[in-house]
Amino acid sequence: DPLRREIARVTIETLIKDGRIHPSRIEELYDKVSKDMQVKIREYGEAAAFELGLTKIEPELMELIGKLHFRTSFGQNALKHSIEVAHLSGLMAAELGENEVIAKRAGLLHDIGKAVTTEKGEDGLYHCKDHAIKGVSIAERILNTYMCDIKVTNKEAILSLVRNHMQPLYILQKKNSKSAILKLANDLKGIDFESLLLLKKCDCEGSIPEKDDRHEETLNSVRELYYEVCSYPAGTGVQLCKLEDSDTC
């Protein structure tokens, strides 16, 4: 756990400098460092919210945003990544004529689930399992807190992007990719498919690239499949199945 590791690091370094290393002193210092770390977490959250122009967020939710500073994904700081994705999403949305406000907020919140879903796996490493699904409820609370007057359609759009932002990279790997893309299209509320692809592109561009990174090629293939499958003439009776949580990544 990166957060516990950071607390341990600061505690040990302080003990070594202090020189008084005994059980009572260790416990005393550990408690102090833990409290100081909570303050730092809030400061990280406040700094991120200020940079992106977000205000009136509850302290509890601000802490969740701040905790992303201690979460990593492929060796990358999750908070810095989310801020970068927010900036990229806003810029690209403005250029393409999409909704800049929705794109920016979805960019910040797309990985918020990683603040509460990091678990140690069998391989000894910490993973963010189901962070897209679990991040939706957190994102909704944040939106309700600092944007109480947000339009229902805009809120649905942001939550839909948060929930489905992992789908484009994996949809071609499913046994029936055409059926899967129909399900995904049905789950998108208040937003179009291009906006989802835009967010995922920014998510990938704001990540540390892997050696065999082919995200652009994959997203283009997904776009082609979407328009092939979902461009049926009106009245053909094509049924879109409801997307279940078990179908999401």
One Martini backbone bead per residue (centre of mass of N, CA, C, O) as a GRO file, in nm:
protein
  249
    1ASP     BB    1   0.090   0.041   0.029
    2PRO     BB    2   0.174   0.360  -0.042
    3LEU     BB    3   0.076   0.508   0.214
    4ARG     BB    4   0.207   0.325   0.430
    5ARG     BB    5   0.492   0.353   0.315
    6GLU     BB    6   0.519   0.659   0.365
    7ILE     BB    7   0.480   0.653   0.669
    8ALA     BB    8   0.719   0.465   0.724
    9ARG     BB    9   0.942   0.638   0.601
   10VAL     BB   10   0.908   0.892   0.778
   11THR     BB   11   0.937   0.750   1.050
   12ILE     BB   12   1.223   0.632   1.012
   13GLU     BB   13   1.374   0.894   0.944
   14THR     BB   14   1.301   1.037   1.212
   15LEU     BB   15   1.426   0.829   1.406
   16ILE     BB   16   1.718   0.851   1.304
   17LYS     BB   17   1.751   1.155   1.364
   18ASP     BB   18   1.671   1.136   1.669
   19GLY     BB   19   1.773   0.836   1.814
   20ARG     BB   20   1.495   0.746   1.958
   21ILE     BB   21   1.471   0.389   1.970
   22HIS     BB   22   1.152   0.297   2.086
   23PRO     BB   23   0.839   0.186   2.125
   24SER     BB   24   0.703   0.454   2.226
   25ARG     BB   25   0.832   0.636   2.005
   26ILE     BB   26   0.719   0.493   1.759
   27GLU     BB   27   0.418   0.534   1.822
   28GLU     BB   28   0.422   0.840   1.846
   29LEU     BB   29   0.535   0.898   1.557
   30TYR     BB   30   0.326   0.746   1.393
   31ASP     BB   31   0.080   0.916   1.479
   32LYS     BB   32   0.191   1.187   1.375
   33VAL     BB   33   0.236   1.108   1.077
   34SER     BB   34  -0.057   1.025   1.017
   35LYS     BB   35  -0.178   1.309   1.068
   36ASP     BB   36   0.001   1.462   0.865
   37MET     BB   37  -0.096   1.298   0.616
   38GLN     BB   38  -0.391   1.396   0.617
   39VAL     BB   39  -0.318   1.686   0.554
   40LYS     BB   40  -0.173   1.630   0.284
   41ILE     BB   41  -0.410   1.503   0.138
   42ARG     BB   42  -0.588   1.758   0.142
   43GLU     BB   43  -0.384   1.937  -0.009
   44TYR     BB   44  -0.382   1.777  -0.271
   45GLY     BB   45  -0.685   1.807  -0.327
   46GLU     BB   46  -0.700   2.120  -0.324
   47ALA     BB   47  -0.493   2.170  -0.551
   48ALA     BB   48  -0.649   2.021  -0.773
   49ALA     BB   49  -0.915   2.181  -0.753
   50PHE     BB   50  -0.789   2.461  -0.806
   51GLU     BB   51  -0.661   2.404  -1.086
   52LEU     BB   52  -0.973   2.319  -1.196
   53GLY     BB   53  -1.204   2.495  -1.046
   54LEU     BB   54  -1.288   2.348  -0.774
   55THR     BB   55  -1.556   2.364  -0.534
   56LYS     BB   56  -1.720   2.262  -0.254
   57ILE     BB   57  -1.569   2.019  -0.111
   58GLU     BB   58  -1.567   1.774   0.083
   59PRO     BB   59  -1.328   1.655   0.292
   60GLU     BB   60  -1.372   1.353   0.229
   61LEU     BB   61  -1.347   1.390  -0.085
   62MET     BB   62  -1.074   1.533  -0.085
   63GLU     BB   63  -0.919   1.286   0.021
   64LEU     BB   64  -0.969   1.101  -0.221
   65ILE     BB   65  -0.815   1.276  -0.418
   66GLY     BB   66  -0.545   1.283  -0.252
   67LYS     BB   67  -0.490   0.967  -0.255
   68LEU     BB   68  -0.391   0.953  -0.554
   69HIS     BB   69  -0.094   1.031  -0.489
   70PHE     BB   70  -0.054   0.716  -0.363
   71ARG     BB   71  -0.126   0.617  -0.646
   72THR     BB   72  -0.062   0.366  -0.893
   73SER     BB   73  -0.009   0.333  -1.262
   74PHE     BB   74   0.243   0.207  -1.407
   75GLY     BB   75   0.421   0.413  -1.215
   76GLN     BB   76   0.191   0.633  -1.183
   77ASN     BB   77   0.056   0.912  -1.072
   78ALA     BB   78  -0.284   0.941  -1.031
   79LEU     BB   79  -0.324   1.248  -0.990
   80LYS     BB   80  -0.155   1.360  -1.221
   81HIS     BB   81  -0.304   1.203  -1.436
   82SER     BB   82  -0.589   1.326  -1.389
   83ILE     BB   83  -0.509   1.618  -1.447
   84GLU     BB   84  -0.402   1.571  -1.733
   85VAL     BB   85  -0.663   1.453  -1.848
   86ALA     BB   86  -0.836   1.703  -1.796
   87HIS     BB   87  -0.679   1.896  -1.977
   88LEU     BB   88  -0.690   1.731  -2.240
   89SER     BB   89  -0.998   1.705  -2.259
   90GLY     BB   90  -1.064   2.006  -2.271
   91LEU     BB   91  -0.897   2.076  -2.524
   92MET     BB   92  -1.017   1.863  -2.723
   93ALA     BB   93  -1.314   1.945  -2.693
   94ALA     BB   94  -1.281   2.234  -2.798
   95GLU     BB   95  -1.168   2.151  -3.080
   96LEU     BB   96  -1.428   1.942  -3.143
   97GLY     BB   97  -1.704   2.060  -3.003
   98GLU     BB   98  -1.726   1.970  -2.725
   99ASN     BB   99  -1.779   1.931  -2.387
  100GLU     BB  100  -1.559   2.076  -2.172
  101VAL     BB  101  -1.674   2.035  -1.886
  102ILE     BB  102  -1.723   1.733  -1.898
  103ALA     BB  103  -1.436   1.646  -1.981
  104LYS     BB  104  -1.281   1.761  -1.736
  105ARG     BB  105  -1.435   1.608  -1.506
  106ALA     BB  106  -1.399   1.325  -1.614
  107GLY     BB  107  -1.090   1.329  -1.606
  108LEU     BB  108  -1.059   1.358  -1.296
  109LEU     BB  109  -1.277   1.108  -1.219
  110HIS     BB  110  -1.201   0.834  -1.371
  111ASP     BB  111  -0.992   0.732  -1.109
  112ILE     BB  112  -1.130   0.755  -0.819
  113GLY     BB  113  -1.155   0.443  -0.747
  114LYS     BB  114  -0.845   0.405  -0.663
  115ALA     BB  115  -0.882   0.515  -0.361
  116VAL     BB  116  -1.067   0.225  -0.281
  117THR     BB  117  -0.937  -0.044  -0.470
  118THR     BB  118  -0.673  -0.120  -0.343
  119GLU     BB  119  -0.526  -0.447  -0.386
  120LYS     BB  120  -0.382  -0.740  -0.294
  121GLY     BB  121  -0.237  -0.976  -0.477
  122GLU     BB  122  -0.096  -1.282  -0.558
  123ASP     BB  123   0.170  -1.119  -0.672
  124GLY     BB  124   0.206  -0.871  -0.443
  125LEU     BB  125   0.039  -0.662  -0.581
  126TYR     BB  126  -0.130  -0.359  -0.647
  127HIS     BB  127  -0.479  -0.323  -0.728
  128CYS     BB  128  -0.753  -0.172  -0.934
  129LYS     BB  129  -1.043  -0.304  -0.882
  130ASP     BB  130  -1.318  -0.180  -1.028
  131HIS     BB  131  -1.282   0.143  -1.043
  132ALA     BB  132  -1.504   0.236  -1.241
  133ILE     BB  133  -1.752   0.143  -1.078
  134LYS     BB  134  -1.675   0.259  -0.787
  135GLY     BB  135  -1.640   0.565  -0.889
  136VAL     BB  136  -1.932   0.664  -0.937
  137SER     BB  137  -2.031   0.730  -0.643
  138ILE     BB  138  -1.811   0.938  -0.590
  139ALA     BB  139  -1.863   1.127  -0.829
  140GLU     BB  140  -2.156   1.193  -0.748
  141ARG     BB  141  -2.092   1.331  -0.478
  142ILE     BB  142  -1.916   1.554  -0.597
  143LEU     BB  143  -2.128   1.675  -0.788
  144ASN     BB  144  -2.345   1.733  -0.562
  145THR     BB  145  -2.162   1.931  -0.399
  146TYR     BB  146  -2.029   2.144  -0.628
  147MET     BB  147  -2.301   2.076  -0.837
  148CYS     BB  148  -2.621   2.110  -0.767
  149ASP     BB  149  -2.706   2.259  -1.064
  150ILE     BB  150  -2.663   2.037  -1.243
  151LYS     BB  151  -2.735   1.885  -1.508
  152VAL     BB  152  -2.858   1.581  -1.558
  153THR     BB  153  -2.719   1.518  -1.831
  154ASN     BB  154  -2.429   1.592  -1.739
  155LYS     BB  155  -2.411   1.391  -1.507
  156GLU     BB  156  -2.461   1.137  -1.673
  157ALA     BB  157  -2.218   1.174  -1.859
  158ILE     BB  158  -1.991   1.159  -1.649
  159LEU     BB  159  -2.070   0.883  -1.523
  160SER     BB  160  -2.053   0.726  -1.789
  161LEU     BB  161  -1.749   0.778  -1.836
  162VAL     BB  162  -1.641   0.656  -1.577
  163ARG     BB  163  -1.766   0.365  -1.610
  164ASN     BB  164  -1.655   0.331  -1.940
  165HIS     BB  165  -1.338   0.403  -1.988
  166MET     BB  166  -1.229   0.091  -2.029
  167GLN     BB  167  -1.376  -0.040  -2.277
  168PRO     BB  168  -1.229   0.030  -2.556
  169LEU     BB  169  -0.965  -0.160  -2.502
  170TYR     BB  170  -1.156  -0.451  -2.458
  171ILE     BB  171  -1.390  -0.507  -2.667
  172LEU     BB  172  -1.221  -0.684  -2.883
  173GLN     BB  173  -1.177  -0.935  -2.667
  174LYS     BB  174  -1.444  -1.027  -2.700
  175LYS     BB  175  -1.629  -1.271  -2.833
  176ASN     BB  176  -1.868  -1.042  -2.882
  177SER     BB  177  -1.813  -0.732  -2.996
  178LYS     BB  178  -2.088  -0.641  -3.109
  179SER     BB  179  -2.254  -0.687  -2.855
  180ALA     BB  180  -2.077  -0.511  -2.667
  181ILE     BB  181  -2.123  -0.238  -2.823
  182LEU     BB  182  -2.425  -0.232  -2.779
  183LYS     BB  183  -2.418  -0.219  -2.473
  184LEU     BB  184  -2.252   0.039  -2.452
  185ALA     BB  185  -2.444   0.226  -2.609
  186ASN     BB  186  -2.681   0.186  -2.397
  187ASP     BB  187  -2.514   0.310  -2.141
  188LEU     BB  188  -2.502   0.576  -2.268
  189LYS     BB  189  -2.552   0.897  -2.103
  190GLY     BB  190  -2.550   1.214  -2.239
  191ILE     BB  191  -2.356   1.072  -2.459
  192ASP     BB  192  -2.118   1.007  -2.691
  193PHE     BB  193  -1.886   0.798  -2.831
  194GLU     BB  194  -1.665   1.012  -2.892
  195SER     BB  195  -1.626   1.102  -2.594
  196LEU     BB  196  -1.519   0.833  -2.494
  197LEU     BB  197  -1.273   0.824  -2.686
  198LEU     BB  198  -1.148   1.086  -2.589
  199LEU     BB  199  -1.094   1.004  -2.297
  200LYS     BB  200  -0.922   0.751  -2.363
  201LYS     BB  201  -0.702   0.900  -2.515
  202CYS     BB  202  -0.617   1.082  -2.277
  203ASP     BB  203  -0.552   0.851  -2.086
  204CYS     BB  204  -0.322   0.736  -2.267
  205GLU     BB  205  -0.155   1.002  -2.313
  206GLY     BB  206  -0.130   1.033  -1.979
  207SER     BB  207   0.050   0.785  -2.000
  208ILE     BB  208   0.274   0.543  -1.970
  209PRO     BB  209   0.418   0.391  -2.217
  210GLU     BB  210   0.426   0.104  -2.375
  211LYS     BB  211   0.598  -0.086  -2.591
  212ASP     BB  212   0.301  -0.203  -2.721
  213ASP     BB  213   0.153   0.059  -2.793
  214ARG     BB  214  -0.201   0.060  -2.951
  215HIS     BB  215  -0.439   0.262  -2.888
  216GLU     BB  216  -0.503   0.405  -3.156
  217GLU     BB  217  -0.568   0.154  -3.320
  218THR     BB  218  -0.791   0.049  -3.132
  219LEU     BB  219  -0.982   0.299  -3.136
  220ASN     BB  220  -1.030   0.292  -3.442
  221SER     BB  221  -1.159   0.009  -3.447
  222VAL     BB  222  -1.392   0.077  -3.256
  223ARG     BB  223  -1.516   0.298  -3.426
  224GLU     BB  224  -1.578   0.124  -3.674
  225LEU     BB  225  -1.758  -0.081  -3.525
  226TYR     BB  226  -1.972   0.113  -3.424
  227TYR     BB  227  -2.067   0.218  -3.710
  228GLU     BB  228  -2.139  -0.062  -3.815
  229VAL     BB  229  -2.347  -0.149  -3.583
  230CYS     BB  230  -2.504   0.151  -3.512
  231SER     BB  231  -2.603   0.218  -3.835
  232TYR     BB  232  -2.900   0.171  -3.831
  233PRO     BB  233  -3.191   0.196  -3.945
  234ALA     BB  234  -3.478   0.303  -3.877
  235GLY     BB  235  -3.691   0.032  -3.772
  236THR     BB  236  -3.522  -0.253  -3.740
  237GLY     BB  237  -3.519  -0.362  -3.430
  238VAL     BB  238  -3.275  -0.314  -3.264
  239GLN     BB  239  -3.138  -0.460  -2.977
  240LEU     BB  240  -3.037  -0.329  -2.661
  241CYS     BB  241  -2.854  -0.438  -2.419
  242LYS     BB  242  -2.798  -0.445  -2.094
  243LEU     BB  243  -2.546  -0.337  -1.897
  244GLU     BB  244  -2.342  -0.512  -1.696
  245ASP     BB  245  -2.105  -0.512  -1.452
  246SER     BB  246  -1.965  -0.784  -1.555
  247ASP     BB  247  -1.884  -0.632  -1.843
  248THR     BB  248  -1.680  -0.472  -1.698
  249CYS     BB  249  -1.342  -0.345  -1.619
   0.00000   0.00000   0.00000
